[in-house]
PDB file of C-alpha atoms in Angstrom:
ATOM      1  CA  MET A 817       0.030   0.020   0.055  1.00 51.00           C
ATOM      2  CA  ILE A 818       2.645   2.467   0.801  1.00 48.00           C
ATOM      3  CA  LYS A 819       4.657   1.484  -2.132  1.00 48.00           C
ATOM      4  CA  HIS A 820       1.709   2.301  -4.417  1.00 51.00           C
ATOM      5  CA  LYS A 821       1.222   5.660  -2.930  1.00 51.00           C
ATOM      6  CA  THR A 822       4.878   6.485  -3.375  1.00 58.00           C
ATOM      7  CA  LYS A 823       4.815   5.680  -7.005  1.00 53.00           C
ATOM      8  CA  GLN A 824       1.679   7.968  -7.395  1.00 58.00           C
ATOM      9  CA  ASN A 825       3.580  10.706  -5.692  1.00 57.00           C
ATOM     10  CA  ASP A 826       6.569  10.201  -7.898  1.00 56.00           C
ATOM     11  CA  SER A 827       4.293  10.370 -11.105  1.00 65.00           C
ATOM     12  CA  ARG A 828       2.638  13.522  -9.889  1.00 66.00           C
ATOM     13  CA  THR A 829       6.064  15.077  -9.284  1.00 68.00           C
ATOM     14  CA  GLY A 830       7.422  14.216 -12.616  1.00 64.00           C
ATOM     15  CA  LEU A 831       4.212  15.477 -14.272  1.00 63.00           C
ATOM     16  CA  LEU A 832       4.556  18.709 -12.476  1.00 65.00           C
ATOM     17  CA  LEU A 833       8.192  19.012 -13.325  1.00 67.00           C
ATOM     18  CA  SER A 834       7.311  18.445 -17.036  1.00 67.00           C
ATOM     19  CA  LEU A 835       4.524  20.968 -17.007  1.00 64.00           C
ATOM     20  CA  LEU A 836       6.958  23.613 -15.375  1.00 65.00           C
ATOM     21  CA  ILE A 837       9.686  22.882 -17.812  1.00 70.00           C
ATOM     22  CA  VAL A 838       7.088  23.324 -20.685  1.00 65.00           C
ATOM     23  CA  PHE A 839       5.942  26.587 -19.040  1.00 65.00           C
ATOM     24  CA  LEU A 840       9.362  27.988 -18.704  1.00 67.00           C
ATOM     25  CA  ILE A 841      10.209  26.943 -22.251  1.00 71.00           C
ATOM     26  CA  LEU A 842       7.073  28.826 -23.546  1.00 68.00           C
ATOM     27  CA  VAL A 843       7.731  31.915 -21.248  1.00 66.00           C
ATOM     28  CA  GLY A 844      11.266  31.933 -22.392  1.00 65.00           C
ATOM     29  CA  GLY A 845      10.281  31.559 -26.162  1.00 62.00           C
ATOM     30  CA  THR A 846       7.625  34.363 -25.755  1.00 63.00           C
ATOM     31  CA  CYS A 847      10.080  36.718 -24.143  1.00 62.00           C
ATOM     32  CA  CYS A 848      12.835  36.040 -26.874  1.00 59.00           C
ATOM     33  CA  GLY A 849      10.094  36.716 -29.497  1.00 57.00           C
ATOM     34  CA  LEU A 850       9.076  39.917 -27.997  1.00 54.00           C
ATOM     35  CA  PHE A 851      12.578  41.085 -27.749  1.00 54.00           C
ATOM     36  CA  TYR A 852      13.405  40.194 -31.180  1.00 53.00           C
ATOM     37  CA  ALA A 853      10.287  41.876 -32.310  1.00 48.00           C
ATOM     38  CA  TYR A 854      11.090  45.016 -30.314  1.00 45.00           C
ATOM     39  CA  SER A 855      14.717  45.155 -31.504  1.00 52.00           C
ATOM     40  CA  PHE A 856      13.489  44.746 -35.330  1.00 42.00           C
ATOM     41  CA  CYS A 857      10.948  47.473 -34.890  1.00 45.00           C
ATOM     42  CA  SER A 858      13.308  49.669 -32.961  1.00 50.00           C
ATOM     43  CA  ASN A 859      15.999  49.284 -35.652  1.00 50.00           C
ATOM     44  CA  ILE A 860      13.569  50.273 -38.424  1.00 48.00           C
ATOM     45  CA  TRP A 861      12.309  53.285 -36.583  1.00 53.00           C
ATOM     46  CA  HIS A 862      15.777  54.301 -36.014  1.00 59.00           C
ATOM     47  CA  GLU A 863      16.716  53.976 -39.583  1.00 71.00           C
ATOM     48  CA  GLN A 864      13.710  56.119 -40.378  1.00 80.00           C
ATOM     49  CA  CYS A 865      15.017  58.879 -37.952  1.00 86.00           C
ATOM     50  CA  GLN A 866      18.318  59.230 -39.794  1.00 90.00           C
ATOM     51  CA  ILE A 867      19.116  62.435 -41.690  1.00 91.00           C
ATOM     52  CA  THR A 868      19.586  61.532 -45.303  1.00 90.00           C
ATOM     53  CA  ASN A 869      19.451  65.042 -47.003  1.00 91.00           C
ATOM     54  CA  PRO A 870      20.630  67.806 -44.473  1.00 89.00           C
ATOM     55  CA  GLU A 871      19.466  70.494 -47.022  1.00 90.00           C
ATOM     56  CA  LEU A 872      16.003  69.267 -46.833  1.00 89.00           C
ATOM     57  CA  ASP A 873      15.681  67.511 -43.510  1.00 93.00           C
ATOM     58  CA  VAL A 874      17.305  70.255 -41.285  1.00 95.00           C
ATOM     59  CA  VAL A 875      16.188  73.793 -41.263  1.00 96.00           C
ATOM     60  CA  ILE A 876      18.233  76.252 -39.216  1.00 96.00           C
ATOM     61  CA  SER A 877      17.492  79.996 -38.826  1.00 96.00           C
ATOM     62  CA  THR A 878      19.778  82.304 -36.817  1.00 95.00           C
ATOM     63  CA  GLY A 879      20.377  86.147 -36.597  1.00 92.00           C
ATOM     64  CA  LYS A 880      23.342  88.239 -37.372  1.00 90.00           C
ATOM     65  CA  MET A 881      26.025  86.891 -35.020  1.00 92.00           C
ATOM     66  CA  VAL A 882      25.453  83.070 -34.741  1.00 93.00           C
ATOM     67  CA  HIS A 883      26.440  81.224 -37.951  1.00 94.00           C
ATOM     68  CA  PRO A 884      24.171  78.192 -38.840  1.00 95.00           C
ATOM     69  CA  ASP A 885      27.405  76.086 -39.019  1.00 95.00           C
ATOM     70  CA  VAL A 886      27.665  76.693 -35.267  1.00 95.00           C
ATOM     71  CA  ILE A 887      24.215  74.998 -34.763  1.00 96.00           C
ATOM     72  CA  THR A 888      24.848  72.204 -37.041  1.00 96.00           C
ATOM     73  CA  PHE A 889      28.021  71.311 -35.412  1.00 96.00           C
ATOM     74  CA  HIS A 890      26.750  71.761 -31.762  1.00 96.00           C
ATOM     75  CA  PHE A 891      23.655  69.397 -32.304  1.00 97.00           C
ATOM     76  CA  GLY A 892      25.487  67.015 -34.808  1.00 95.00           C
ATOM     77  CA  LEU A 893      22.732  67.606 -37.531  1.00 96.00           C
ATOM     78  CA  THR A 894      25.027  66.091 -40.254  1.00 93.00           C
ATOM     79  CA  ASN A 895      24.195  63.434 -42.886  1.00 92.00           C
ATOM     80  CA  GLY A 896      23.463  60.057 -41.441  1.00 91.00           C
ATOM     81  CA  ALA A 897      22.772  61.650 -37.701  1.00 93.00           C
ATOM     82  CA  ASN A 898      19.906  59.911 -36.005  1.00 93.00           C
ATOM     83  CA  LEU A 899      17.372  62.427 -34.653  1.00 93.00           C
ATOM     84  CA  ALA A 900      16.110  59.796 -32.173  1.00 90.00           C
ATOM     85  CA  THR A 901      19.391  59.598 -30.388  1.00 91.00           C
ATOM     86  CA  ILE A 902      20.385  63.327 -30.211  1.00 94.00           C
ATOM     87  CA  PRO A 903      19.753  64.853 -26.677  1.00 96.00           C
ATOM     88  CA  PHE A 904      18.316  68.038 -27.883  1.00 96.00           C
ATOM     89  CA  SER A 905      17.242  69.397 -24.490  1.00 96.00           C
ATOM     90  CA  GLN A 906      20.697  69.080 -22.927  1.00 97.00           C
ATOM     91  CA  LEU A 907      22.479  70.452 -25.865  1.00 97.00           C
ATOM     92  CA  ARG A 908      20.200  73.343 -25.927  1.00 97.00           C
ATOM     93  CA  GLU A 909      20.867  74.231 -22.317  1.00 97.00           C
ATOM     94  CA  LYS A 910      24.560  74.025 -22.843  1.00 97.00           C
ATOM     95  CA  LEU A 911      24.437  76.330 -25.778  1.00 96.00           C
ATOM     96  CA  LEU A 912      22.432  78.947 -24.049  1.00 96.00           C
ATOM     97  CA  LYS A 913      24.906  78.961 -21.292  1.00 94.00           C
ATOM     98  CA  ARG A 914      27.929  79.048 -23.534  1.00 94.00           C
ATOM     99  CA  VAL A 915      26.755  81.717 -25.941  1.00 94.00           C
ATOM    100  CA  PRO A 916      25.359  84.863 -24.296  1.00 95.00           C
ATOM    101  CA  ASN A 917      24.333  86.270 -27.682  1.00 95.00           C
ATOM    102  CA  VAL A 918      21.542  83.623 -27.862  1.00 96.00           C
ATOM    103  CA  ARG A 919      18.334  84.469 -25.926  1.00 96.00           C
ATOM    104  CA  ASP A 920      16.342  81.338 -26.827  1.00 97.00           C
ATOM    105  CA  ILE A 921      16.300  78.325 -29.083  1.00 97.00           C
ATOM    106  CA  ARG A 922      13.322  76.708 -30.331  1.00 97.00           C
ATOM    107  CA  ILE A 923      13.414  73.112 -31.657  1.00 97.00           C
ATOM    108  CA  GLU A 924      10.732  71.549 -33.561  1.00 96.00           C
ATOM    109  CA  ARG A 925      10.826  67.764 -34.653  1.00 91.00           C
ATOM    110  CA  ARG A 926       8.825  66.649 -37.567  1.00 90.00           C
ATOM    111  CA  LEU A 927       8.795  62.840 -37.488  1.00 82.00           C
ATOM    112  CA  PRO A 928      10.413  60.870 -38.707  1.00 87.00           C
ATOM    113  CA  ASN A 929      13.666  62.596 -39.704  1.00 90.00           C
ATOM    114  CA  ARG A 930      13.200  66.324 -40.008  1.00 94.00           C
ATOM    115  CA  VAL A 931      13.917  69.078 -37.449  1.00 96.00           C
ATOM    116  CA  THR A 932      13.798  72.967 -37.498  1.00 97.00           C
ATOM    117  CA  VAL A 933      16.000  74.995 -35.164  1.00 97.00           C
ATOM    118  CA  GLU A 934      15.214  78.571 -34.518  1.00 97.00           C
ATOM    119  CA  VAL A 935      17.898  80.706 -32.902  1.00 97.00           C
ATOM    120  CA  ILE A 936      16.604  83.790 -31.263  1.00 97.00           C
ATOM    121  CA  GLU A 937      19.507  86.315 -30.745  1.00 97.00           C
ATOM    122  CA  ARG A 938      19.626  89.162 -28.259  1.00 96.00           C
ATOM    123  CA  GLU A 939      19.114  92.636 -29.595  1.00 96.00           C
ATOM    124  CA  PRO A 940      21.511  95.260 -28.157  1.00 96.00           C
ATOM    125  CA  ILE A 941      20.107  98.587 -27.046  1.00 96.00           C
ATOM    126  CA  ALA A 942      23.201 100.017 -25.416  1.00 96.00           C
ATOM    127  CA  ARG A 943      27.045  99.756 -25.608  1.00 95.00           C
ATOM    128  CA  ILE A 944      28.626  99.036 -22.295  1.00 95.00           C
ATOM    129  CA  ALA A 945      31.914 100.933 -21.931  1.00 93.00           C
ATOM    130  CA  PRO A 946      34.443 100.964 -19.061  1.00 89.00           C
ATOM    131  CA  PRO A 947      35.361 104.180 -17.361  1.00 86.00           C
ATOM    132  CA  ARG A 948      36.921 107.124 -19.447  1.00 79.00           C
ATOM    133  CA  GLY A 949      40.435 106.608 -20.063  1.00 70.00           C
ATOM    134  CA  HIS A 950      40.134 102.801 -20.572  1.00 72.00           C
ATOM    135  CA  PRO A 951      40.025 101.246 -24.022  1.00 69.00           C
ATOM    136  CA  THR A 952      36.370 100.353 -25.408  1.00 71.00           C
ATOM    137  CA  GLU A 953      35.308  96.863 -26.248  1.00 78.00           C
ATOM    138  CA  GLY A 954      32.481  95.217 -28.298  1.00 89.00           C
ATOM    139  CA  ARG A 955      30.268  94.690 -25.219  1.00 95.00           C
ATOM    140  CA  VAL A 956      26.615  95.453 -25.317  1.00 96.00           C
ATOM    141  CA  ALA A 957      23.465  94.770 -23.284  1.00 97.00           C
ATOM    142  CA  ASP A 958      19.851  93.958 -24.347  1.00 97.00           C
ATOM    143  CA  SER A 959      16.611  95.005 -22.594  1.00 95.00           C
ATOM    144  CA  GLU A 960      17.121  92.193 -20.083  1.00 96.00           C
ATOM    145  CA  GLY A 961      20.366  93.565 -18.884  1.00 96.00           C
ATOM    146  CA  VAL A 962      22.444  90.718 -20.279  1.00 97.00           C
ATOM    147  CA  VAL A 963      25.932  91.506 -21.356  1.00 96.00           C
ATOM    148  CA  PHE A 964      27.380  90.103 -24.638  1.00 95.00           C
ATOM    149  CA  TRP A 965      29.677  90.574 -27.598  1.00 93.00           C
ATOM    150  CA  TYR A 966      28.379  92.278 -30.624  1.00 92.00           C
ATOM    151  CA  ASN A 967      29.837  93.532 -33.879  1.00 88.00           C
ATOM    152  CA  ALA A 968      31.345  97.071 -32.855  1.00 84.00           C
ATOM    153  CA  ASN A 969      30.691  98.567 -36.438  1.00 87.00           C
ATOM    154  CA  ALA A 970      26.950  97.704 -36.170  1.00 89.00           C
ATOM    155  CA  THR A 971      26.447  99.381 -32.850  1.00 92.00           C
ATOM    156  CA  THR A 972      27.941 102.804 -33.335  1.00 91.00           C
ATOM    157  CA  GLU A 973      24.476 104.684 -33.270  1.00 92.00           C
ATOM    158  CA  LEU A 974      23.583 103.032 -29.855  1.00 95.00           C
ATOM    159  CA  PRO A 975      23.878 105.103 -26.577  1.00 95.00           C
ATOM    160  CA  ILE A 976      26.715 104.334 -24.275  1.00 95.00           C
ATOM    161  CA  VAL A 977      26.439 103.165 -20.622  1.00 96.00           C
ATOM    162  CA  ARG A 978      29.740 103.921 -18.991  1.00 94.00           C
ATOM    163  CA  GLU A 979      30.651 101.705 -16.080  1.00 93.00           C
ATOM    164  CA  SER A 980      32.298 102.698 -12.871  1.00 86.00           C
ATOM    165  CA  GLY A 981      35.059 100.752 -11.191  1.00 78.00           C
ATOM    166  CA  ASP A 982      37.706  98.381 -12.652  1.00 73.00           C
ATOM    167  CA  THR A 983      35.543  95.266 -12.745  1.00 80.00           C
ATOM    168  CA  PRO A 984      33.636  95.220 -16.095  1.00 87.00           C
ATOM    169  CA  ALA A 985      30.459  93.126 -16.384  1.00 91.00           C
ATOM    170  CA  ALA A 986      31.566  89.922 -18.180  1.00 92.00           C
ATOM    171  CA  PRO A 987      29.469  88.509 -21.274  1.00 93.00           C
ATOM    172  CA  GLY A 988      26.679  86.389 -20.010  1.00 94.00           C
ATOM    173  CA  LYS A 989      26.234  88.370 -16.782  1.00 94.00           C
ATOM    174  CA  LYS A 990      23.370  90.799 -15.877  1.00 95.00           C
ATOM    175  CA  LEU A 991      24.115  94.402 -15.281  1.00 94.00           C
ATOM    176  CA  THR A 992      23.495  95.484 -11.584  1.00 92.00           C
ATOM    177  CA  GLY A 993      23.554  98.552  -9.479  1.00 91.00           C
ATOM    178  CA  PRO A 994      24.027 102.008 -11.480  1.00 93.00           C
ATOM    179  CA  THR A 995      24.733 100.444 -14.805  1.00 94.00           C
ATOM    180  CA  ALA A 996      21.280  98.435 -14.670  1.00 95.00           C
ATOM    181  CA  ALA A 997      19.668 101.770 -13.641  1.00 95.00           C
ATOM    182  CA  ALA A 998      21.375 103.383 -16.819  1.00 96.00           C
ATOM    183  CA  LEU A 999      20.242 100.817 -19.000  1.00 96.00           C
ATOM    184  CA  ARG A1000      16.659 101.222 -17.799  1.00 95.00           C
ATOM    185  CA  LEU A1001      16.931 105.014 -18.542  1.00 94.00           C
ATOM    186  CA  VAL A1002      18.358 104.304 -21.921  1.00 95.00           C
ATOM    187  CA  GLU A1003      15.436 102.049 -22.773  1.00 94.00           C
ATOM    188  CA  ALA A1004      12.686 104.653 -21.374  1.00 92.00           C
ATOM    189  CA  ALA A1005      14.412 107.338 -23.579  1.00 92.00           C
ATOM    190  CA  MET A1006      13.608 105.178 -26.700  1.00 90.00           C
ATOM    191  CA  ARG A1007       9.950 105.790 -26.308  1.00 90.00           C
ATOM    192  CA  PRO A1008       8.385 107.749 -29.208  1.00 89.00           C
ATOM    193  CA  GLU A1009       7.301 110.576 -26.873  1.00 87.00           C
ATOM    194  CA  LEU A1010      10.905 110.957 -25.710  1.00 82.00           C
ATOM    195  CA  SER A1011      12.754 110.677 -29.000  1.00 78.00           C
ATOM    196  CA  ASP A1012      13.879 114.253 -29.054  1.00 82.00           C
ATOM    197  CA  LEU A1013      15.796 113.624 -25.885  1.00 82.00           C
ATOM    198  CA  ARG A1014      18.322 111.322 -27.586  1.00 89.00           C
ATOM    199  CA  VAL A1015      20.513 110.048 -24.903  1.00 94.00           C
ATOM    200  CA  LEU A1016      24.161 109.653 -26.158  1.00 95.00           C
ATOM    201  CA  GLU A1017      25.875 108.567 -22.962  1.00 96.00           C
ATOM    202  CA  VAL A1018      25.076 107.829 -19.415  1.00 96.00           C
ATOM    203  CA  ASP A1019      28.045 107.836 -17.002  1.00 95.00           C
ATOM    204  CA  THR A1020      27.528 105.867 -13.691  1.00 95.00           C
ATOM    205  CA  SER A1021      30.711 106.872 -12.035  1.00 91.00           C
ATOM    206  CA  ASN A1022      28.808 108.786  -9.295  1.00 89.00           C
ATOM    207  CA  GLN A1023      26.583 106.674  -6.835  1.00 84.00           C
ATOM    208  CA  ASP A1024      24.134 109.547  -6.376  1.00 90.00           C
ATOM    209  CA  TYR A1025      23.045 110.393  -9.877  1.00 94.00           C
ATOM    210  CA  LEU A1026      23.353 109.448 -13.411  1.00 95.00           C
ATOM    211  CA  TYR A1027      25.380 111.845 -15.585  1.00 96.00           C
ATOM    212  CA  LEU A1028      23.607 112.102 -19.077  1.00 95.00           C
ATOM    213  CA  THR A1029      25.072 113.594 -22.274  1.00 95.00           C
ATOM    214  CA  LEU A1030      22.228 114.320 -24.485  1.00 94.00           C
ATOM    215  CA  GLY A1031      21.903 114.546 -28.484  1.00 88.00           C
ATOM    216  CA  ASN A1032      22.536 118.279 -28.459  1.00 88.00           C
ATOM    217  CA  TYR A1033      25.522 117.619 -26.114  1.00 89.00           C
ATOM    218  CA  ASP A1034      23.922 119.232 -23.226  1.00 93.00           C
ATOM    219  CA  HIS A1035      24.563 117.431 -19.860  1.00 94.00           C
ATOM    220  CA  ALA A1036      22.162 116.454 -17.001  1.00 93.00           C
ATOM    221  CA  LYS A1037      22.126 114.896 -13.725  1.00 94.00           C
ATOM    222  CA  PHE A1038      19.307 112.422 -13.308  1.00 91.00           C
ATOM    223  CA  ALA A1039      18.173 110.291 -10.257  1.00 93.00           C
ATOM    224  CA  TRP A1040      14.975 108.767  -8.909  1.00 89.00           C
ATOM    225  CA  GLN A1041      13.822 106.936  -5.964  1.00 87.00           C
ATOM    226  CA  ASP A1042      15.006 103.598  -5.563  1.00 85.00           C
ATOM    227  CA  MET A1043      17.129 104.049  -8.478  1.00 86.00           C
ATOM    228  CA  LEU A1044      19.537 101.252  -7.469  1.00 80.00           C
ATOM    229  CA  SER A1045      16.928  98.636  -6.309  1.00 73.00           C
TER     230      SER A1045
END
């Protein structure tokens, strides 16, 4: 009687093991099939995302200072590049930090293999110059107060904001204190109702007021409450 039960138990154990092995084989085969199918589809998709004609697949628009080749090189938008593997967001942030002239970069992907990159450059409203007696440079600032380099020949008509002290504002930094106040004054003077004023230069060497040189070469001292805030 005991031997008979033992044989039955052995048979059941063997059957369960056989079923388990079959189940594992089926699961393994299914997983392998799914992985193969995923890899196959992924490869097809990646092939579709490759740039095959840069002149047609890639559209880059910039301003006056940033050459399109800089964008092409930075993002790797060359023939054969795969748009699906380019980290556009990370590269965008790096370029914005590295090139102060650029205010924004807009990237539009058009599946599968086309992309448009629009570079929005900063527009200077004033030249930033060191104190008198120091050589001038090509620094300018936009309406946000960000300092950057610009073609000096293209900015000769812009008013000058003359800094005080021996530490000039570095490109990529924002103006602060009296120079920021001077820039706000220059921007306000650009309004149509103040066009006759024509500010040529704002000197910030005095902490109590801004020293203006006007279009008729008259001079004026100008200050307001909370000017340096």
